[in-house]
Amino acid sequence: MHVRPDFAHHRQRLLERLGADEAVLLFGAPHPLRNGDSEFRYRPDSDVYWLTGWEQSDCAVFLRPGEAPFTLFVQPKDKERETWTGRRPGPEGARERFGADAAFPIEKVADELVRLLQGVRTLHYAFGRDHDNDLLLLGAIQRAQKAARKTFLDTPDGFIGPARLLHDLRLIKGPDEIAVMREAARITGEAHRAAMKEARPGRNEREIEALIEWTFRREGGNGPGYGTIVAGGPNACILHYIENKDVLLDGDLLLIDAGCEYELYTGDVTRTFPVGGKFTEPQRRVYEHVLAAQEASFAFARAGQPYRAMHDASVRRLTEGMIDLGLLQGPVDDRIADDSYRKYYMHGTGHWLGLDVHDAGAYVRGNTSRPLVAGNIVTVEPGLYIAPDDMDAPRELRGIGIRIEDDLLITDGEPENLTRDIPKTVSEIEAFCAR
Ligand code: GLY
Ligand code: MN
Ligand code: MN
């Protein structure tokens, strides 16, 4: 079943929070070339998409509370261009299918802004992202100021980045977004299970990557929401290993970090399992510590807990594990205080998740970690990485890299693990691989 975000509801949530003399202006993301004159597949700006569902480049959105709050600037219909690069809804489609109260070709944006900015005192706009758009806006404001000498209307003299309002709204997912995230999680799970079935000694990492991304597309997703990581053996100790080109070896672990993007919302899941289907004893010992750390963090995935508590819980449990494994000498508190645990655990325990894999939204307000609220979606992803050339580590642990990552919906009670259906305990994984 196809689920769609409720873009009109997103606009309504934003407009409700704007004063009569406030407006929001966003420009679409640029469409970069891959090389020569061939293009990357276009990926819309997440803020623009969240508010409009518009998926084409060369666009701008203007929102202001009132009778006709939603203006969209888009690529005009153009028979010749459409033959080359695909169908365009045009301004008419923007009104009829995307609910715009007014729509214009993007070429008109400067002129129309002169009019739209009359009476606006505070503009929510991200200065510093795109020089050309900044200049276009400043020019329009200047012309609006001239016009205002006759009308005595306000023109913008206060500017607020979209992070203040828009990103705070994106942090709390509504029922529509939760449904979409469930679908992203479902497809992500299909792909991880397929990879677990297919991985075996002699397969190449790239074959597993292809299987994962084929599953994403087959199930209705856009593709991966970030660079798929298929890291056999010591490659797992490279956190963002995306080369995915080595042969998988018996006796090694395979770390897969892959998430499906669906309606531009992404899953983000990591599983680590034995290529040959059975953990060695040292691998199992490290694995159990990482799994216990994830459980320890889950206990703090509760509304009202500071965001940071999940990280602190994993750091403590992993550091205990490092001491147990002989990687560090205790006591635990000292090894946390002097940061020596960072040698084996050098990243955060998670992040907001949504349209962006590292989703918009501040983690800290003032100097304090933001409390979780129902509707947040977070990842929880502790890991342990023991470099193959770490001569201080016990020999049998060298080259082991393990991360376990799930996507959690914060609720008013227990968190809901959206990606729980992917084998995770040692016995679940070994049973699944044996099939
Ligand atoms: N795959 C990116 C991350 O886990 O943050
Ligand atoms: Mn992640
Ligand atoms: Mn990940």
CSV table of N, CA, C and O in Angstrom, one decimal, residues 182 185 193 269 271 406-408 415-424 428:
chain,number,residue,atom,x,y,z
A,182,ARG,N,7.4,3.8,8.8
A,182,ARG,CA,7.1,2.4,9.0
A,182,ARG,C,7.4,1.6,7.7
A,182,ARG,O,7.9,0.5,7.7
A,185,ALA,N,11.0,1.5,7.0
A,185,ALA,CA,11.6,0.5,7.9
A,185,ALA,C,11.3,-0.9,7.4
A,185,ALA,O,12.1,-1.8,7.5
A,193,ARG,N,17.3,-8.7,5.6
A,193,ARG,CA,17.1,-10.2,5.7
A,193,ARG,C,17.6,-10.9,4.4
A,193,ARG,O,18.2,-11.9,4.5
A,269,VAL,N,19.6,1.3,9.3
A,269,VAL,CA,19.8,0.1,10.1
A,269,VAL,C,21.2,-0.5,9.9
A,269,VAL,O,21.6,-0.6,8.8
A,271,ARG,N,23.3,-4.2,10.8
A,271,ARG,CA,23.4,-5.5,11.4
A,271,ARG,C,24.8,-6.0,11.1
A,271,ARG,O,25.4,-5.7,10.1
A,406,ASP,N,19.2,0.4,15.3
A,406,ASP,CA,17.8,0.3,15.0
A,406,ASP,C,17.2,1.7,15.1
A,406,ASP,O,17.8,2.7,15.5
A,407,ASP,N,15.9,1.8,14.6
A,407,ASP,CA,15.2,3.1,14.5
A,407,ASP,C,14.0,3.1,15.4
A,407,ASP,O,13.2,2.2,15.3
A,408,LEU,N,14.1,4.0,16.4
A,408,LEU,CA,13.1,4.0,17.5
A,408,LEU,C,12.2,5.2,17.4
A,408,LEU,O,12.6,6.3,17.2
A,415,PRO,N,9.4,2.9,24.0
A,415,PRO,CA,9.7,3.3,22.6
A,415,PRO,C,9.2,2.1,21.7
A,415,PRO,O,9.2,1.0,22.1
A,416,GLU,N,8.9,2.5,20.4
A,416,GLU,CA,8.6,1.4,19.5
A,416,GLU,C,9.8,1.3,18.5
A,416,GLU,O,10.2,2.2,17.8
A,417,ASN,N,10.3,0.1,18.5
A,417,ASN,CA,11.4,-0.2,17.6
A,417,ASN,C,10.9,-0.5,16.2
A,417,ASN,O,10.3,-1.6,16.0
A,418,LEU,N,11.0,0.4,15.3
A,418,LEU,CA,10.4,0.2,13.9
A,418,LEU,C,11.1,-0.9,13.1
A,418,LEU,O,10.6,-1.3,12.1
A,419,THR,N,12.3,-1.2,13.6
A,419,THR,CA,13.1,-2.2,12.8
A,419,THR,C,13.4,-3.5,13.6
A,419,THR,O,14.5,-4.1,13.3
A,420,ARG,N,12.5,-3.8,14.4
A,420,ARG,CA,12.7,-5.0,15.3
A,420,ARG,C,12.7,-6.3,14.6
A,420,ARG,O,13.1,-7.3,15.1
A,421,ASP,N,12.1,-6.3,13.4
A,421,ASP,CA,11.9,-7.6,12.7
A,421,ASP,C,13.2,-8.1,12.0
A,421,ASP,O,13.1,-9.0,11.2
A,422,ILE,N,14.3,-7.5,12.2
A,422,ILE,CA,15.5,-8.0,11.6
A,422,ILE,C,16.3,-8.7,12.6
A,422,ILE,O,16.6,-8.2,13.7
A,423,PRO,N,16.7,-10.0,12.3
A,423,PRO,CA,17.4,-10.8,13.3
A,423,PRO,C,18.6,-10.0,14.0
A,423,PRO,O,19.3,-9.3,13.3
A,424,LYS,N,18.7,-10.2,15.3
A,424,LYS,CA,19.7,-9.4,16.0
A,424,LYS,C,20.4,-10.1,17.1
A,424,LYS,O,21.6,-9.9,17.2
A,428,GLU,N,19.2,-15.6,17.2
A,428,GLU,CA,18.4,-15.3,16.1
A,428,GLU,C,19.2,-15.3,14.8
A,428,GLU,O,18.7,-15.8,13.8
